[in-house]
């Protein structure tokens, strides 16, 4: 069971500098935070999906389709009942709240998918080196990259322990939700023990290799920005600038969509 997200492919997106991909991810987050319009958020989501299609990693996004669906349904139901923005109601649901829930769902899924595309197209070593290149302290960059590496390892350890217990005859599938929780709870102990043991071995390996002995480090990776990185960065910055202008200049936005009065759900 492969728990890691990175897909080793030879695409133009994979060959971009990690600093460029990191910038594009944060620019996407910026659009999600500042924009309150369904059309803009949907268009940005479509761009992220096209970005993922160009990198040929859409199969990786299918792994979280249930999570994305649950987030969307939860957002739609909660905001439709809460009635954000007032307006007419149908039974216990508000039309304005439904649109606001749709906008919130798109915004949340946009950020998740942007992060998934970044992790699916960037090696952990490249992430660490890219963070160092933007003058983040090496210890911080190493801690961040290690956290990304350890999370799937912990999940894989839990999966292995569960499969081992099932092979020994432990029934984890029968019963209601409370019974399943009671059966899974004891499995946390061997998982924690395995994680603690692995962390201890990892710390000893770092100490034996002299981690932190010198501030000057040499790296195998040699990152260089190319014209493709500059072009991608400029396009991302221009898109965010346009979104920010539309967001903070309501007159410009309403003039832009004046022929589509249904388009503005900025509640």
Tab-separated table of C-alpha atoms in Angstrom:
chain	number	residue	atom	x	y	z
A	1	UNK	CA	0.000	0.000	0.000
A	2	UNK	CA	1.662	3.214	-1.200
A	3	UNK	CA	1.017	5.970	1.322
A	4	UNK	CA	3.295	8.562	-0.281
A	5	UNK	CA	1.812	11.203	-2.554
A	6	UNK	CA	4.740	11.998	-4.850
A	7	UNK	CA	4.480	10.524	-8.337
A	8	UNK	CA	7.801	10.249	-10.165
A	9	UNK	CA	6.889	11.378	-13.674
A	10	UNK	CA	8.748	13.324	-16.343
A	11	UNK	CA	6.391	16.244	-16.962
A	12	UNK	CA	6.988	19.948	-17.306
A	13	UNK	CA	5.235	20.561	-13.977
A	14	UNK	CA	7.548	18.113	-12.196
A	15	UNK	CA	10.595	19.840	-13.672
A	16	UNK	CA	9.607	23.251	-12.326
A	17	UNK	CA	11.701	24.586	-9.478
A	18	UNK	CA	10.181	23.701	-6.055
A	19	UNK	CA	10.216	27.395	-5.148
A	20	UNK	CA	7.988	28.081	-8.143
A	21	UNK	CA	5.564	25.317	-7.181
A	22	UNK	CA	5.571	26.532	-3.585
A	23	UNK	CA	4.771	30.073	-4.767
A	24	UNK	CA	1.941	28.829	-7.004
A	25	UNK	CA	0.444	26.865	-4.116
A	26	UNK	CA	0.457	29.871	-1.792
A	27	UNK	CA	-0.935	32.106	-4.539
A	28	UNK	CA	-3.780	29.614	-4.922
A	29	UNK	CA	-4.344	29.779	-1.161
A	30	UNK	CA	-4.421	33.577	-1.445
A	31	UNK	CA	-7.154	33.424	-4.091
A	32	UNK	CA	-9.145	31.063	-1.871
A	33	UNK	CA	-8.839	33.390	1.110
A	34	UNK	CA	-9.542	36.764	-0.488
A	35	UNK	CA	-12.147	35.778	-3.082
A	36	UNK	CA	-15.821	35.491	-2.188
A	37	UNK	CA	-17.229	34.765	-5.612
A	38	UNK	CA	-18.277	31.360	-6.892
A	39	UNK	CA	-17.203	32.048	-10.480
A	40	UNK	CA	-13.676	33.131	-9.543
A	41	UNK	CA	-13.235	30.251	-7.095
A	42	UNK	CA	-14.607	27.736	-9.614
A	43	UNK	CA	-12.326	29.072	-12.343
A	44	UNK	CA	-9.324	28.803	-10.008
A	45	UNK	CA	-10.354	25.270	-9.072
A	46	UNK	CA	-10.526	24.398	-12.762
A	47	UNK	CA	-7.022	25.839	-13.270
A	48	UNK	CA	-5.714	23.682	-10.408
A	49	UNK	CA	-7.299	20.593	-11.966
A	50	UNK	CA	-5.800	21.461	-15.365
A	51	UNK	CA	-2.474	21.958	-13.595
A	52	UNK	CA	-2.833	18.476	-12.113
A	53	UNK	CA	-3.857	17.024	-15.479
A	54	UNK	CA	-0.755	18.525	-17.105
A	55	UNK	CA	1.318	16.837	-14.392
A	56	UNK	CA	-0.600	13.545	-14.897
A	57	UNK	CA	-1.329	13.178	-11.177
A	58	UNK	CA	-5.146	13.245	-11.252
A	59	UNK	CA	-5.152	9.589	-10.184
A	60	UNK	CA	-3.615	10.762	-6.907
A	61	UNK	CA	-6.507	13.164	-6.355
A	62	UNK	CA	-8.958	10.266	-6.532
A	63	UNK	CA	-7.513	9.010	-3.252
A	64	UNK	CA	-9.181	11.882	-1.398
A	65	UNK	CA	-12.433	12.030	-3.364
A	66	UNK	CA	-14.426	10.791	-0.347
A	67	UNK	CA	-12.910	13.521	1.844
A	68	UNK	CA	-13.712	16.199	-0.730
A	69	UNK	CA	-17.274	14.918	-1.087
A	70	UNK	CA	-17.831	14.861	2.685
A	71	UNK	CA	-16.476	18.417	3.023
A	72	UNK	CA	-18.775	19.618	0.241
A	73	UNK	CA	-21.889	17.970	1.680
A	74	UNK	CA	-21.138	19.142	5.204
A	75	UNK	CA	-20.572	22.720	4.055
A	76	UNK	CA	-23.735	22.804	1.945
A	77	UNK	CA	-25.977	21.408	4.689
A	78	UNK	CA	-24.548	23.462	7.550
A	79	UNK	CA	-24.608	26.808	5.757
A	80	UNK	CA	-27.993	26.133	4.146
A	81	UNK	CA	-29.480	25.573	7.605
A	82	UNK	CA	-27.560	28.458	9.192
A	83	UNK	CA	-28.896	30.764	6.494
A	84	UNK	CA	-25.797	32.881	5.887
A	85	UNK	CA	-26.806	36.145	4.216
A	86	UNK	CA	-30.499	35.892	5.061
A	87	UNK	CA	-32.933	35.732	2.157
A	88	UNK	CA	-35.834	33.423	1.455
A	89	UNK	CA	-36.046	30.010	3.104
A	90	UNK	CA	-37.452	26.717	1.904
A	91	UNK	CA	-38.459	24.676	4.931
A	92	UNK	CA	-35.315	24.902	7.086
A	93	UNK	CA	-32.957	25.751	4.207
A	94	UNK	CA	-31.875	29.188	3.015
A	95	UNK	CA	-31.120	29.799	-0.668
A	96	UNK	CA	-28.430	32.356	0.124
A	97	UNK	CA	-26.985	29.999	2.715
A	98	UNK	CA	-26.883	27.242	0.106
A	99	UNK	CA	-24.880	29.444	-2.268
A	100	UNK	CA	-22.569	30.483	0.551
A	101	UNK	CA	-22.056	26.823	1.491
A	102	UNK	CA	-21.224	26.030	-2.128
A	103	UNK	CA	-18.668	28.846	-2.164
A	104	UNK	CA	-17.127	27.620	1.102
A	105	UNK	CA	-16.945	24.043	-0.193
A	106	UNK	CA	-15.218	25.163	-3.398
A	107	UNK	CA	-12.784	27.317	-1.417
A	108	UNK	CA	-11.861	24.485	0.969
A	109	UNK	CA	-11.505	21.899	-1.793
A	110	UNK	CA	-9.438	24.373	-3.804
A	111	UNK	CA	-6.844	24.642	-1.037
A	112	UNK	CA	-6.761	20.883	-0.445
A	113	UNK	CA	-6.310	20.122	-4.148
A	114	UNK	CA	-3.601	22.766	-4.516
A	115	UNK	CA	-1.675	21.151	-1.666
A	116	UNK	CA	-2.187	17.689	-3.174
A	117	UNK	CA	-0.871	18.841	-6.565
A	118	UNK	CA	2.173	20.366	-4.883
A	119	UNK	CA	2.989	17.224	-2.870
A	120	UNK	CA	2.303	14.965	-5.872
A	121	UNK	CA	4.765	16.817	-8.111
A	122	UNK	CA	7.542	17.730	-5.658
A	123	UNK	CA	10.004	15.428	-3.936
A	124	UNK	CA	10.454	15.843	-0.199
A	125	UNK	CA	14.157	16.571	-0.728
A	126	UNK	CA	13.237	19.301	-3.203
A	127	UNK	CA	10.785	20.833	-0.731
A	128	UNK	CA	13.477	20.972	1.945
A	129	UNK	CA	16.079	22.461	-0.372
A	130	UNK	CA	13.571	24.935	-1.815
A	131	UNK	CA	12.722	26.195	1.671
A	132	UNK	CA	16.436	26.635	2.404
A	133	UNK	CA	16.848	28.563	-0.852
A	134	UNK	CA	14.221	31.068	0.291
A	135	UNK	CA	16.310	31.559	3.455
A	136	UNK	CA	14.284	29.462	5.855
A	137	UNK	CA	16.614	28.013	8.543
A	138	UNK	CA	17.713	24.520	7.623
A	139	UNK	CA	16.424	23.049	10.880
A	140	UNK	CA	12.954	24.410	10.150
A	141	UNK	CA	13.032	23.166	6.557
A	142	UNK	CA	14.221	19.752	7.715
A	143	UNK	CA	11.501	19.545	10.370
A	144	UNK	CA	8.832	20.441	7.804
A	145	UNK	CA	10.053	17.891	5.261
A	146	UNK	CA	10.388	15.237	7.973
A	147	UNK	CA	6.798	15.810	9.074
A	148	UNK	CA	5.616	15.282	5.502
A	149	UNK	CA	7.651	12.074	5.332
A	150	UNK	CA	6.542	10.694	8.710
A	151	UNK	CA	2.790	11.171	8.343
A	152	UNK	CA	2.357	8.559	5.573
A	153	UNK	CA	4.792	6.274	7.421
A	154	UNK	CA	2.620	6.406	10.537
A	155	UNK	CA	-0.474	5.683	8.475
A	156	UNK	CA	1.305	2.782	6.762
A	157	UNK	CA	2.384	1.406	10.167
A	158	UNK	CA	-1.201	1.538	11.416
A	159	UNK	CA	-2.411	-0.217	8.273
A	160	UNK	CA	0.225	-2.952	8.680
A	161	UNK	CA	-0.723	-3.546	12.321
A	162	UNK	CA	-4.419	-3.730	11.467
A	163	UNK	CA	-3.776	-6.245	8.688
A	164	UNK	CA	-1.551	-8.314	10.984
A	165	UNK	CA	-4.240	-8.452	13.667
A	166	UNK	CA	-6.883	-9.429	11.094
A	167	UNK	CA	-4.670	-12.260	9.880
A	168	UNK	CA	-4.573	-13.510	13.480
A	169	UNK	CA	-8.345	-13.716	13.573
A	170	UNK	CA	-9.278	-10.356	15.090
A	171	UNK	CA	-12.706	-9.309	13.786
A	172	UNK	CA	-12.661	-5.558	13.193
A	173	UNK	CA	-15.484	-5.294	10.659
A	174	UNK	CA	-18.531	-6.535	12.535
A	175	UNK	CA	-20.638	-4.578	15.004
A	176	UNK	CA	-21.879	-1.017	15.175
A	177	UNK	CA	-19.718	2.095	15.192
A	178	UNK	CA	-19.173	2.035	18.970
A	179	UNK	CA	-18.096	-1.608	18.908
A	180	UNK	CA	-15.674	-0.900	16.063
A	181	UNK	CA	-14.152	1.982	18.017
A	182	UNK	CA	-13.733	-0.304	21.030
A	183	UNK	CA	-11.971	-2.886	18.856
A	184	UNK	CA	-9.679	-0.384	17.156
A	185	UNK	CA	-8.690	1.442	20.367
A	186	UNK	CA	-6.232	-1.251	21.620
A	187	UNK	CA	-4.433	-1.129	18.278
A	188	UNK	CA	-3.278	2.404	19.124
A	189	UNK	CA	-0.788	0.969	21.641
A	190	UNK	CA	1.388	-1.031	19.184
A	191	UNK	CA	1.115	1.838	16.693
A	192	UNK	CA	2.423	4.362	19.239
A	193	UNK	CA	5.166	1.974	20.351
A	194	UNK	CA	6.266	1.480	16.747
A	195	UNK	CA	6.240	5.238	16.072
A	196	UNK	CA	8.236	5.987	19.244
A	197	UNK	CA	10.777	3.273	18.374
A	198	UNK	CA	11.121	4.611	14.846
A	199	UNK	CA	11.524	8.184	16.112
A	200	UNK	CA	14.238	7.081	18.540
A	201	UNK	CA	16.148	5.281	15.776
A	202	UNK	CA	15.741	8.315	13.528
A	203	UNK	CA	17.132	10.687	16.191
A	204	UNK	CA	20.143	8.415	16.799
A	205	UNK	CA	20.804	8.310	13.060
A	206	UNK	CA	20.796	12.102	12.923
A	207	UNK	CA	23.178	12.355	15.865
A	208	UNK	CA	25.549	9.766	14.415
A	209	UNK	CA	25.714	11.762	11.167
A	210	UNK	CA	26.470	15.018	12.978
A	211	UNK	CA	23.208	16.815	12.269
A	212	UNK	CA	23.559	20.494	13.122
A	213	UNK	CA	27.344	20.350	13.576
A	214	UNK	CA	28.035	23.015	10.972
A	215	UNK	CA	25.934	25.877	9.670
A	216	UNK	CA	27.504	25.538	6.219
A	217	UNK	CA	25.984	22.645	4.323
A	218	UNK	CA	26.461	21.196	0.884
A	219	UNK	CA	23.547	19.713	-1.061
A	220	UNK	CA	23.297	17.154	-3.787
A	221	UNK	CA	20.440	19.053	-5.417
A	222	UNK	CA	21.357	22.129	-7.413
A	223	UNK	CA	18.202	24.161	-7.887
A	224	UNK	CA	18.141	26.744	-10.647
A	225	UNK	CA	15.313	28.952	-11.802
A	226	UNK	CA	14.632	28.879	-15.551
A	227	UNK	CA	12.509	31.022	-17.823
A	228	UNK	CA	9.658	28.527	-17.365
A	229	UNK	CA	9.725	29.157	-13.614
A	230	UNK	CA	9.687	32.917	-14.140
A	231	UNK	CA	6.819	32.626	-16.617
A	232	UNK	CA	4.741	30.429	-14.294
A	233	UNK	CA	5.419	32.744	-11.343
A	234	UNK	CA	4.469	35.854	-13.333
A	235	UNK	CA	1.231	34.248	-14.546
A	236	UNK	CA	0.323	33.257	-10.980
A	237	UNK	CA	1.057	36.740	-9.616
A	238	UNK	CA	-0.973	38.402	-12.398
A	239	UNK	CA	-3.958	36.124	-11.719
A	240	UNK	CA	-3.880	36.909	-7.997
A	241	UNK	CA	-3.522	40.633	-8.715
A	242	UNK	CA	-6.605	40.536	-10.963
A	243	UNK	CA	-8.586	38.612	-8.339
A	244	UNK	CA	-7.523	41.079	-5.635
A	245	UNK	CA	-8.528	44.028	-7.836
A	246	UNK	CA	-11.952	42.505	-8.498
A	247	UNK	CA	-12.376	41.587	-4.815
A	248	UNK	CA	-11.621	45.044	-3.478
A	249	UNK	CA	-13.163	47.053	-6.308
A	250	UNK	CA	-16.826	46.021	-6.340
A	251	UNK	CA	-17.669	48.485	-9.142
A	252	UNK	CA	-15.166	46.816	-11.467
A	253	UNK	CA	-16.550	43.387	-10.685
A	254	UNK	CA	-20.193	44.327	-11.211
A	255	UNK	CA	-19.241	45.976	-14.488
A	256	UNK	CA	-17.453	42.785	-15.509
A	257	UNK	CA	-20.455	40.535	-14.851
A	258	UNK	CA	-23.227	43.020	-15.600
A	259	UNK	CA	-24.532	40.795	-18.384
A	260	UNK	CA	-24.691	37.834	-15.966
A	261	UNK	CA	-26.679	39.025	-12.924
A	262	UNK	CA	-26.829	35.472	-11.567
A	263	UNK	CA	-23.051	35.266	-11.387
A	264	UNK	CA	-22.387	37.235	-8.197
A	265	UNK	CA	-22.852	35.228	-5.014
A	266	UNK	CA	-20.494	37.339	-2.930
A	267	UNK	CA	-22.539	37.098	0.260
